Coordinates of C-alpha atoms in Angstrom, one line a residue:
X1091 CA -18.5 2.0 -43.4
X1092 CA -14.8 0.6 -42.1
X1093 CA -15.8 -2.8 -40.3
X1094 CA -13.9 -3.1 -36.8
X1095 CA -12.2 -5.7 -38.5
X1096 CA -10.8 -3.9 -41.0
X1097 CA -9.5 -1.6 -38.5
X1098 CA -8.1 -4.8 -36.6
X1099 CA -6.5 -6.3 -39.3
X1100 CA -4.7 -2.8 -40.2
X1101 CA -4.1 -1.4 -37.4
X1102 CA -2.8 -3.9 -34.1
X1103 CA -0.1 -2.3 -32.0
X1104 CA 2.1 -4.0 -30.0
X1105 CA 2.9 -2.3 -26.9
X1106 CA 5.0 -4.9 -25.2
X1107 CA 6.3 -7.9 -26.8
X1108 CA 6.3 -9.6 -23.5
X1109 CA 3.6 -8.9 -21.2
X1110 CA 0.5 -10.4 -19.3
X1111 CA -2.1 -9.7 -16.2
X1112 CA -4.7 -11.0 -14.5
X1113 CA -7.9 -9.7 -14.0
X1114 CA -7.9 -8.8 -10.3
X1115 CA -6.0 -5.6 -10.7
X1116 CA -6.8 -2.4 -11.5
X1117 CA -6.2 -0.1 -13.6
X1118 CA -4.0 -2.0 -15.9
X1119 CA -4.0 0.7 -18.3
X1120 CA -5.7 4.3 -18.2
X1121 CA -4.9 7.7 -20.5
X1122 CA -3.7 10.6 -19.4
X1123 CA -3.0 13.3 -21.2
X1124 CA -3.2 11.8 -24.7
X1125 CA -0.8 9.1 -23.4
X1126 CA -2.1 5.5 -22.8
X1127 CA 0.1 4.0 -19.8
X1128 CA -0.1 0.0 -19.8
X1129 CA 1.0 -2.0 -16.7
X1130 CA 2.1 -5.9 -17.3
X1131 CA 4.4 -8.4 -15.8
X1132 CA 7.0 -9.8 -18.3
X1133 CA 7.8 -13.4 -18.7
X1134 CA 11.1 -13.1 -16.5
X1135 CA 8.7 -11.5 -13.6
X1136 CA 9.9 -7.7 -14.4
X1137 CA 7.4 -5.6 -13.6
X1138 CA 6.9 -3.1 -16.2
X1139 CA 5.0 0.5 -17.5
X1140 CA 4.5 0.8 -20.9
X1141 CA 4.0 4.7 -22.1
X1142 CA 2.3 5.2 -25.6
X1143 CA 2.2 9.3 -27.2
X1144 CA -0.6 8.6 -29.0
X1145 CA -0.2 11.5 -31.0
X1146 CA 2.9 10.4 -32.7
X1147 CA 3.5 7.0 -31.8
X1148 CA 6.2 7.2 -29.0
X1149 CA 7.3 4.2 -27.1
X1150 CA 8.6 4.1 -23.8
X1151 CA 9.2 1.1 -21.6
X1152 CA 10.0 1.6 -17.6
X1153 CA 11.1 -1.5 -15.2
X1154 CA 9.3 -0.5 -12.0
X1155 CA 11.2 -3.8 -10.3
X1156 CA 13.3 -6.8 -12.1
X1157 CA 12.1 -10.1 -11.3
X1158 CA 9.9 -9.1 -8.5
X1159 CA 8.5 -12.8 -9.6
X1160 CA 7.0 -14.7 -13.2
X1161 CA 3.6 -14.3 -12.3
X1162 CA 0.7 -12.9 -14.4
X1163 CA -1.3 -11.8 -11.0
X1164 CA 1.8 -9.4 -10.3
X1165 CA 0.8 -6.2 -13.3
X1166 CA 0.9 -3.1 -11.5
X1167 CA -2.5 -1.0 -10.7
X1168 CA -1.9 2.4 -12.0
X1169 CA -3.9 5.8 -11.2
X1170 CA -3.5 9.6 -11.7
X1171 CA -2.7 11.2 -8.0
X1172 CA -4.2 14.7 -7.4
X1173 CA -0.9 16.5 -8.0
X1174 CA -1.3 14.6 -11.6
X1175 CA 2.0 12.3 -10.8
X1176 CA 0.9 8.4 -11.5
X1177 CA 1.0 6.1 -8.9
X1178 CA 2.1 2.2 -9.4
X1179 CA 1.2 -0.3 -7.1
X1180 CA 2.2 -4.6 -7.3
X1181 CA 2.7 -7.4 -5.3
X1182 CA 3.8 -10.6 -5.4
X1183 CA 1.2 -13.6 -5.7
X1184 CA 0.9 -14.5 -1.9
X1185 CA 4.4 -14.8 -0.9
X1186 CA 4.9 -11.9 1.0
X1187 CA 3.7 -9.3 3.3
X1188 CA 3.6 -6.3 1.5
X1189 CA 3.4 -4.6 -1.4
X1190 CA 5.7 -2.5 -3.4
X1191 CA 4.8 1.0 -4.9
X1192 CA 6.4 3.7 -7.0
X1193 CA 5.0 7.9 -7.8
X1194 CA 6.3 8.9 -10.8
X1195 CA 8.9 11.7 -10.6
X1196 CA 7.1 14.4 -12.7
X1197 CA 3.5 15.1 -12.9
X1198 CA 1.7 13.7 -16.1
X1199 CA 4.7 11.6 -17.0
X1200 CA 5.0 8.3 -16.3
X1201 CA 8.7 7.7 -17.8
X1202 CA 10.7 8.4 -14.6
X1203 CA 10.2 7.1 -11.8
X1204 CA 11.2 7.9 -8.1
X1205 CA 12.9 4.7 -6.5
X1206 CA 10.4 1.9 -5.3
X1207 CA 8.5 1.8 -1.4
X1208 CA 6.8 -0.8 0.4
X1209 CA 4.0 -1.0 3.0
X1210 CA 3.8 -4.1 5.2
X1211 CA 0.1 -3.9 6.4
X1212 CA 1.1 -6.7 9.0
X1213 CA 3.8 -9.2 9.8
X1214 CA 1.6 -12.3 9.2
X1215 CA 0.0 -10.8 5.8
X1216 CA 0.1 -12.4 2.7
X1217 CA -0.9 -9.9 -0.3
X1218 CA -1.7 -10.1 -3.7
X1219 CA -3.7 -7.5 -6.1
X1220 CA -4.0 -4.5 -5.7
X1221 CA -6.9 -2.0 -6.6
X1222 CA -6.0 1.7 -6.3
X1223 CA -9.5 4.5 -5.9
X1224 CA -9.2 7.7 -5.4
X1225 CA -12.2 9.4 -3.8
X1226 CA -11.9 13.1 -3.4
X1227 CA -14.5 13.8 -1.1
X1228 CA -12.2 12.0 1.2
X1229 CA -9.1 13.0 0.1
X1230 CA -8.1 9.7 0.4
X1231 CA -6.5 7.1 -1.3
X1232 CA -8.0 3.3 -1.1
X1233 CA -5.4 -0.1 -1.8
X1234 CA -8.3 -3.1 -2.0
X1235 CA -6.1 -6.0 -2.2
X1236 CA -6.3 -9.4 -0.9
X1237 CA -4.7 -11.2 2.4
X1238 CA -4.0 -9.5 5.5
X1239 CA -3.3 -11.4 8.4
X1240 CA -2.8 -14.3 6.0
X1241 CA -6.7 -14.3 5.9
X1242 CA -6.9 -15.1 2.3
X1243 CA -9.8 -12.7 2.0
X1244 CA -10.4 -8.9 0.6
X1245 CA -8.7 -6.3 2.2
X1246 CA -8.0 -2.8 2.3
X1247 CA -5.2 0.0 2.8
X1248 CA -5.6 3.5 2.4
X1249 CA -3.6 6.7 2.3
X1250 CA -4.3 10.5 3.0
X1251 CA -1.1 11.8 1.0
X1252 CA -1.7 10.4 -2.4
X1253 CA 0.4 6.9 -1.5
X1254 CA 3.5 8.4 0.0
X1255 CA 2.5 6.9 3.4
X1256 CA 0.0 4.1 4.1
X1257 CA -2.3 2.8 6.8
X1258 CA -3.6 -0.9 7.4
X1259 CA -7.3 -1.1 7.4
X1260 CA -9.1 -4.3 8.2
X1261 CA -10.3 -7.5 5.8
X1262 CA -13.9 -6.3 4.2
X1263 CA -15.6 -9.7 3.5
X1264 CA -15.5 -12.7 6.0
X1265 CA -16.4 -16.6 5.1
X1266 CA -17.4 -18.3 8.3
X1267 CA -16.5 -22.0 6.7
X1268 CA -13.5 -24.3 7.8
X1269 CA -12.7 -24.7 4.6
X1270 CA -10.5 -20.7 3.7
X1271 CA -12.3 -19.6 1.1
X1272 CA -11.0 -16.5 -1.0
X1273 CA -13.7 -14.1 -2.5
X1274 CA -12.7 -12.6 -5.9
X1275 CA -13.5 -8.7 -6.2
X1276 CA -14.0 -6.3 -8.7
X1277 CA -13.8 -2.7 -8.1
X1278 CA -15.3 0.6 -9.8
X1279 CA -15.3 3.7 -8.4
X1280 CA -16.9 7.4 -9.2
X1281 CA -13.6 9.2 -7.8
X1282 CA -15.3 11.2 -5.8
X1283 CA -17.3 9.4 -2.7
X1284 CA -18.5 5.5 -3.7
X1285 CA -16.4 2.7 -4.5
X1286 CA -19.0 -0.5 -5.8
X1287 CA -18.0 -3.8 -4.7
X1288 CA -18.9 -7.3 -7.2
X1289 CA -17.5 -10.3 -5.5
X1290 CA -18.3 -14.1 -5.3
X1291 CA -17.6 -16.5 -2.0
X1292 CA -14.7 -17.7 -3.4
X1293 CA -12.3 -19.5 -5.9
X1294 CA -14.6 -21.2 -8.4
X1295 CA -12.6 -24.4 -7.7
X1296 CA -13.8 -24.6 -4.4
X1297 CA -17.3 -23.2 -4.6
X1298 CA -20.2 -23.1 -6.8
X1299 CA -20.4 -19.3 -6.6
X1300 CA -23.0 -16.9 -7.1
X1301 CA -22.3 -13.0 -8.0
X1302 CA -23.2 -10.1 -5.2
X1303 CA -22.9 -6.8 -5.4
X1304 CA -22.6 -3.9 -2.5
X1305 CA -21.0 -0.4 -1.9
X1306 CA -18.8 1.6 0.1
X1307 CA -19.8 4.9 1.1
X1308 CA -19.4 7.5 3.9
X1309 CA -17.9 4.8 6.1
X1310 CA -20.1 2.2 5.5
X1311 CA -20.9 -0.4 3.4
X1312 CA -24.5 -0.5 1.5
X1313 CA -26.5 -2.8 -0.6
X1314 CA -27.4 -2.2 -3.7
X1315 CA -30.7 -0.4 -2.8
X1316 CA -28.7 1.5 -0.9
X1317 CA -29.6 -0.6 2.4
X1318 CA -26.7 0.0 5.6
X1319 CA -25.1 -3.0 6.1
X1320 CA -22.5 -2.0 8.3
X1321 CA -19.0 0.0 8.2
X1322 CA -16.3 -0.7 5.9
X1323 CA -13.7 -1.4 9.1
X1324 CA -16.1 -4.0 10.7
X1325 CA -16.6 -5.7 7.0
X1326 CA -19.3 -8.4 5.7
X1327 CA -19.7 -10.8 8.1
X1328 CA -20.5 -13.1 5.1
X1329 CA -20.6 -13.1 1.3
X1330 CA -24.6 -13.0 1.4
X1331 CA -25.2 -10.3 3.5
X1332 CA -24.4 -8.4 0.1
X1333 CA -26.9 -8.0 -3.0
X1334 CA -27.1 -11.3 -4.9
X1335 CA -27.1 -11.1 -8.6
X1336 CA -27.0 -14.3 -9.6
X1337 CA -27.2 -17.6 -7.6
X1338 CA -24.5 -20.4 -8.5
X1339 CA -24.9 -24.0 -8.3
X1340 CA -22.7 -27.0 -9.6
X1341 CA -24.0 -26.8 -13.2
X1342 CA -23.3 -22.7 -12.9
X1343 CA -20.4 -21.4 -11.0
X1344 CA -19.6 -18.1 -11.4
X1345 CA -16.5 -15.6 -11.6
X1346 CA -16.5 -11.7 -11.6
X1347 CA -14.7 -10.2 -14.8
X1348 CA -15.7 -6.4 -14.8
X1349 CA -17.8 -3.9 -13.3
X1350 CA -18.0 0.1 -14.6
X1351 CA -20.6 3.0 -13.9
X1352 CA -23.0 4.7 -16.0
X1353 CA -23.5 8.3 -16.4
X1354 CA -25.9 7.9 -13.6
X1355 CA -23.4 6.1 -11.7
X1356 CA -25.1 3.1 -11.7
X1357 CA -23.2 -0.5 -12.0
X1358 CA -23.0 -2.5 -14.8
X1359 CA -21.5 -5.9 -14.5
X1360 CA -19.6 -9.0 -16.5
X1361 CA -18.9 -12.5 -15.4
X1362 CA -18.8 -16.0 -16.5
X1363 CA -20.5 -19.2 -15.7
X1364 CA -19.0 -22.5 -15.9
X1365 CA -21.5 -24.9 -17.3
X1366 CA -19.8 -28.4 -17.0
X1367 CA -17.3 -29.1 -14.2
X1368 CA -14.8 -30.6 -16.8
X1369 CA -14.2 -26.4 -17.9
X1370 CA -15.9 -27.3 -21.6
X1371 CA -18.7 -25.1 -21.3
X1372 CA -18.5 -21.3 -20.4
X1373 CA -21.1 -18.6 -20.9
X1374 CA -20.7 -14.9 -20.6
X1375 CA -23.2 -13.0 -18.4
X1376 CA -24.0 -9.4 -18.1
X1377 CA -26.1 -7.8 -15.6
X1378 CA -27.5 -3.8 -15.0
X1379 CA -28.3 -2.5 -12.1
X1380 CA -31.7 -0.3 -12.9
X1381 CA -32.2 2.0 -9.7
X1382 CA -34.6 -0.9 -8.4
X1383 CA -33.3 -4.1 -9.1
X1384 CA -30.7 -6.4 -11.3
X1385 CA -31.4 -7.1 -14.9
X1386 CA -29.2 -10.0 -15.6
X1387 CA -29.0 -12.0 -18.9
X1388 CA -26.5 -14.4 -20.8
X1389 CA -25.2 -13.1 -23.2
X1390 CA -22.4 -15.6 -25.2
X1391 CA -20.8 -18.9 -25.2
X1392 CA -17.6 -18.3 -23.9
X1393 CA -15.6 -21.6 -25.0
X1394 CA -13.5 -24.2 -23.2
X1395 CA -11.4 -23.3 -20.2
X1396 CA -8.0 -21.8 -21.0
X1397 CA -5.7 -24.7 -19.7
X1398 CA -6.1 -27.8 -17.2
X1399 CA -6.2 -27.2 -14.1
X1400 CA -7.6 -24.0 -14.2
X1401 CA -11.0 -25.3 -15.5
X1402 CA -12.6 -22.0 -14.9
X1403 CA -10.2 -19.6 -17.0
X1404 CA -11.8 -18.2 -20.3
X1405 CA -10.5 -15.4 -22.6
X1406 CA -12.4 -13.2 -20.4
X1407 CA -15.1 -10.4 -20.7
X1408 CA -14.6 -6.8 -20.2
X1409 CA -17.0 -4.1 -20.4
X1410 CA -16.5 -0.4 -21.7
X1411 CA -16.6 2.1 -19.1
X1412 CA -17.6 4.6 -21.6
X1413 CA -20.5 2.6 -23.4
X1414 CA -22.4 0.3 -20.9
X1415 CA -24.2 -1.1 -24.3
X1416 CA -21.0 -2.5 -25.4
X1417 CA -18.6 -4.9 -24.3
X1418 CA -15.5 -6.9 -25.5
X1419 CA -15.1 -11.2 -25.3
X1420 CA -12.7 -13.4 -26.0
X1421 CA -13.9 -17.0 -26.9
X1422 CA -12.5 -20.3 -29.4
X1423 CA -16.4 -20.8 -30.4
X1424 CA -18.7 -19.2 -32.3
X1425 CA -20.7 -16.4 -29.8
X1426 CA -23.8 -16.9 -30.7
X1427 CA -23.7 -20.7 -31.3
X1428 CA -21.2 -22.1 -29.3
X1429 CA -20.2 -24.1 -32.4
X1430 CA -16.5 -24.6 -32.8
X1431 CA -14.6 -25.0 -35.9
X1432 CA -11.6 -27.6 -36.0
X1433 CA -8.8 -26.6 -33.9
X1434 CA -9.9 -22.8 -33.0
X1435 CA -7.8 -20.2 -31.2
X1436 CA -9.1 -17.6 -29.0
X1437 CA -10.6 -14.1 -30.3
X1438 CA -12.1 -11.1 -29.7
X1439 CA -15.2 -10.3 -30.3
X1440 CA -17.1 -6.9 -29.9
X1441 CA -20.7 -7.3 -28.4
X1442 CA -23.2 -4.5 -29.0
X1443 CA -26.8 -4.3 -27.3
X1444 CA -29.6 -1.8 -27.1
X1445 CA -32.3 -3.4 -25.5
X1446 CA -30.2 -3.2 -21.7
X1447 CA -28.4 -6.5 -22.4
X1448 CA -31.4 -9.1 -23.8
X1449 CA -29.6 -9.7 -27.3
X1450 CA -26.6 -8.6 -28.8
X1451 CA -24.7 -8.1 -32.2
X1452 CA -21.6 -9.5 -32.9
X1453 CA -18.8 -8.2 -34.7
X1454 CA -15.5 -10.2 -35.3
X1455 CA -12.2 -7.9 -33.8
X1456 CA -9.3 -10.6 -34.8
X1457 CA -10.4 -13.6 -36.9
X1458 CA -8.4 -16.8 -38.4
X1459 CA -5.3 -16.2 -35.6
X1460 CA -2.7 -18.3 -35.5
X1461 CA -2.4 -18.0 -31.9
X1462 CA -4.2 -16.7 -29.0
X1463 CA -5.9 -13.7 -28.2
X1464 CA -7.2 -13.0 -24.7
X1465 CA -8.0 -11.3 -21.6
X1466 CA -9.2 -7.6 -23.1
X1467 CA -9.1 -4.4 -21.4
X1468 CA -10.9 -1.3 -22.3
X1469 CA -9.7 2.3 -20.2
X1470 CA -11.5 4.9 -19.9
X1471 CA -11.7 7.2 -23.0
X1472 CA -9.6 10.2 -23.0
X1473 CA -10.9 12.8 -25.6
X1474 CA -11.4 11.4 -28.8
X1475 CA -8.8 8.3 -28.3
X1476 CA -10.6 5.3 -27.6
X1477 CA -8.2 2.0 -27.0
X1478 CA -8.5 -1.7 -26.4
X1479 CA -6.2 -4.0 -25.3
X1480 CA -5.8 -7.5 -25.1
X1481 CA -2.7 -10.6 -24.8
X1482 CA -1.4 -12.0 -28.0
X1483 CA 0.4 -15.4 -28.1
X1484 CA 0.4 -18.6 -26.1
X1485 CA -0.9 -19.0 -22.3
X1486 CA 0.0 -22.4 -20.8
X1487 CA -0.5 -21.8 -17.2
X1488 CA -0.2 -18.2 -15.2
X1489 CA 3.3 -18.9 -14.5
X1490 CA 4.1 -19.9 -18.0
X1491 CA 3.0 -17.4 -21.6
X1492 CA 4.6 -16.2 -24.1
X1493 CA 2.7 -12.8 -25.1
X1494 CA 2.4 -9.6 -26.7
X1495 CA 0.0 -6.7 -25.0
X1496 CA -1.8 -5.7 -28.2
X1497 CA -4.4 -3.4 -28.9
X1498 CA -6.4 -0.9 -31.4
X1499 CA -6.6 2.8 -31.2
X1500 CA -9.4 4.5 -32.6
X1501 CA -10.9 7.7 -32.5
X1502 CA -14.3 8.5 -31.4

């Protein structure tokens, strides 16, 4: 049997020698049409579409806009319009009020690309992320990004021509506190009616978060029981009024990672919990929703935070949309011990469960690195080509790395 590390150690691609993201945008990569399409932001700021034939091994690299700004939160969100062209969205990290987008000029190739747009959803908006779903029932087209009207908080564009034009719609989730606090959000969609929504109250900094969970359909906004709350333009009135998954306090503050669907389109979640407030102590959690309630367990130690200052950053977790039983972590201790060994640099590991999430398996995907590896991504399977993804290299602050976009292909 051929070990996934075996298949690591012969078989990393580098897809972009210079290249990073966030976690708040999505998709960062998706296949189409047996070619895997990666978004990233380069160290200069360009912002930047890898397209990989994975067939025969073809490599091409498109600038969708030089020096839009260095900033790892910039990495396009990429989806397949219904005419089959791809759609790129980005934005700049808070400095501006819009954000920029380009369609591809040919269907089903993303290697040309029609000159770049932008949408100003107001004057006073400041915008960063960007989230693109597609629902077909609709016909629409959904941005979820955050910041208009400079409200810090998750909004939401939409478009009924596949992105060529765009409409402002209102922010989703409200914090009535003095203090602006900034909910993070994960998206997942089905594509054809519900969009689910995993959020927190805000920056982990600021707040000793808890995970909720709601979602959008036919104009409204539902709990996870599928309770009305209200409709999507009038928005949460507050984080709580939402489905709470997991309750935070100061010795567990919490940060979405991922969310995907089941074949029953159910939501499966990822997060982490910072244990200590000196960002020494992460754990990975992982929660299922069951049809009657949220099964939520920890799962791995995640390590020490990524840099000062940013005590909550960890390699990250990231589920397979394909395989809720399986997910991907990146982590500089041991997963099941929390042990570290001397000076340790971040890895991947591949976490297998088939008891809904109680205990896992383990499995080594890099091991002995000389440098870091971090932040993995898995798209959605295409066919037989499965792929993940991660950043190779060295990560001082999200204005400051030196990586690689890396990644295994293998076939199902």
């Amino acid at each position: 049997m051929v070990t996934l590390l075996a298949v690591a150690l012969a078989g990393v691609i580098t897809f972009n020698d210079d290249g990073a993201w966030s976690w708040f945008e999505d998709e960062r990569a998706i296949i189409h049409r047996g070619k895997l399409i990666v978004g990233s932001v380069a160290s200069g700021g360009d912002i930047e579409v890898v397209t990989y034939d994975l067939a025969t091994g073809k490599k091409t690299l498109s600038e969708l806009h030089e020096r839009l700004q260095y900033d790892d939160h910039n990495s396009p969100a990429l989806v397949v319009r219904p005419d089959g062209r791809i759609l790129a969205v980005y934005a700049k990290h808070g400095p501006e009020n819009r954000f920029y987008y380009r369609v591809s000029t040919r269907p089903h190739d993303s290697t040309e690309w029609q000159p770049e747009r932008a949408f100003t959803p107001s004057e006073t908006s400041r915008i960063t992320y960007s989230n693109l779903h597609f629902l077909r029932k609709e016909g629409r087209l959904y941005n979820f990004y955050r910041g208009l009207d400079n409200s810090f908080k998750p909004s939401y564009a939409w478009s009924d021509d596949a992105g060529e034009t765009w409409r402002s719609g209102s922010v989703y989730i409200q914090v009535p506190a003095e203090f602006r606090h900034r909910p993070y959000v994960k998206y997942a969609s089905n594509g054809v009616d519900t969009v689910h929504i995993f959020y927190t109250e805000g920056h982990p900094r600021n707040y000793d978060n808890s995970t909720y969970h709601v979602f959008y359909r036919g104009g409204k906004l539902h709990r996870s029981d599928g309770t009305t709350i209200r409709s999507l333009a009038e928005g949460l009135k507050e984080p709580a009024e939402g489905t709470r998954i997991f309750k935070g306090d100061a010795a567990n503050v919490a940060w979405v990672s991922d969310i995907h669907l089941d074949r029953r389109g159910r939501p499966y979640v990822a997060y982490s919990v910072q244990r200590d407030p000196g960002g020494q102590d992460h754990r990975y959690r992982y929660a299922r929703w069951t049809g009657n309630e949220w099964q939520d367990h920890e799962i791995a130690y995640a390590g020490s935070r990524l840099y000062p200052g940013e005590d909550d950053y960890t390699g990250n977790i990231t589920l397979d949309p394909d395989d809720p039983g399986t997910v991907y972590i990146s982590t500089n201790v041991d997963p099941l011990t929390g042990k570290a060994d001397g000076r340790r640099h971040w890895e991947i590991f591949k976490g297998a469960t088939r008891d809904g999430g109680k205990t896992w398996r383990w499995t080594p995907v890099t091991k002995d690195s000389a440098v870091d590896n971090i932040r993995p991504i898995v798209p959605k399977a295409e066919g037989r080509h499965k792929v993940l993804l991660w950043l190779r290299g060295t990560y001082a602050a999200y204005t400051k790395y030196d990586l690689d976009v890396v990644g295994l292909i293998q076939r199902r």
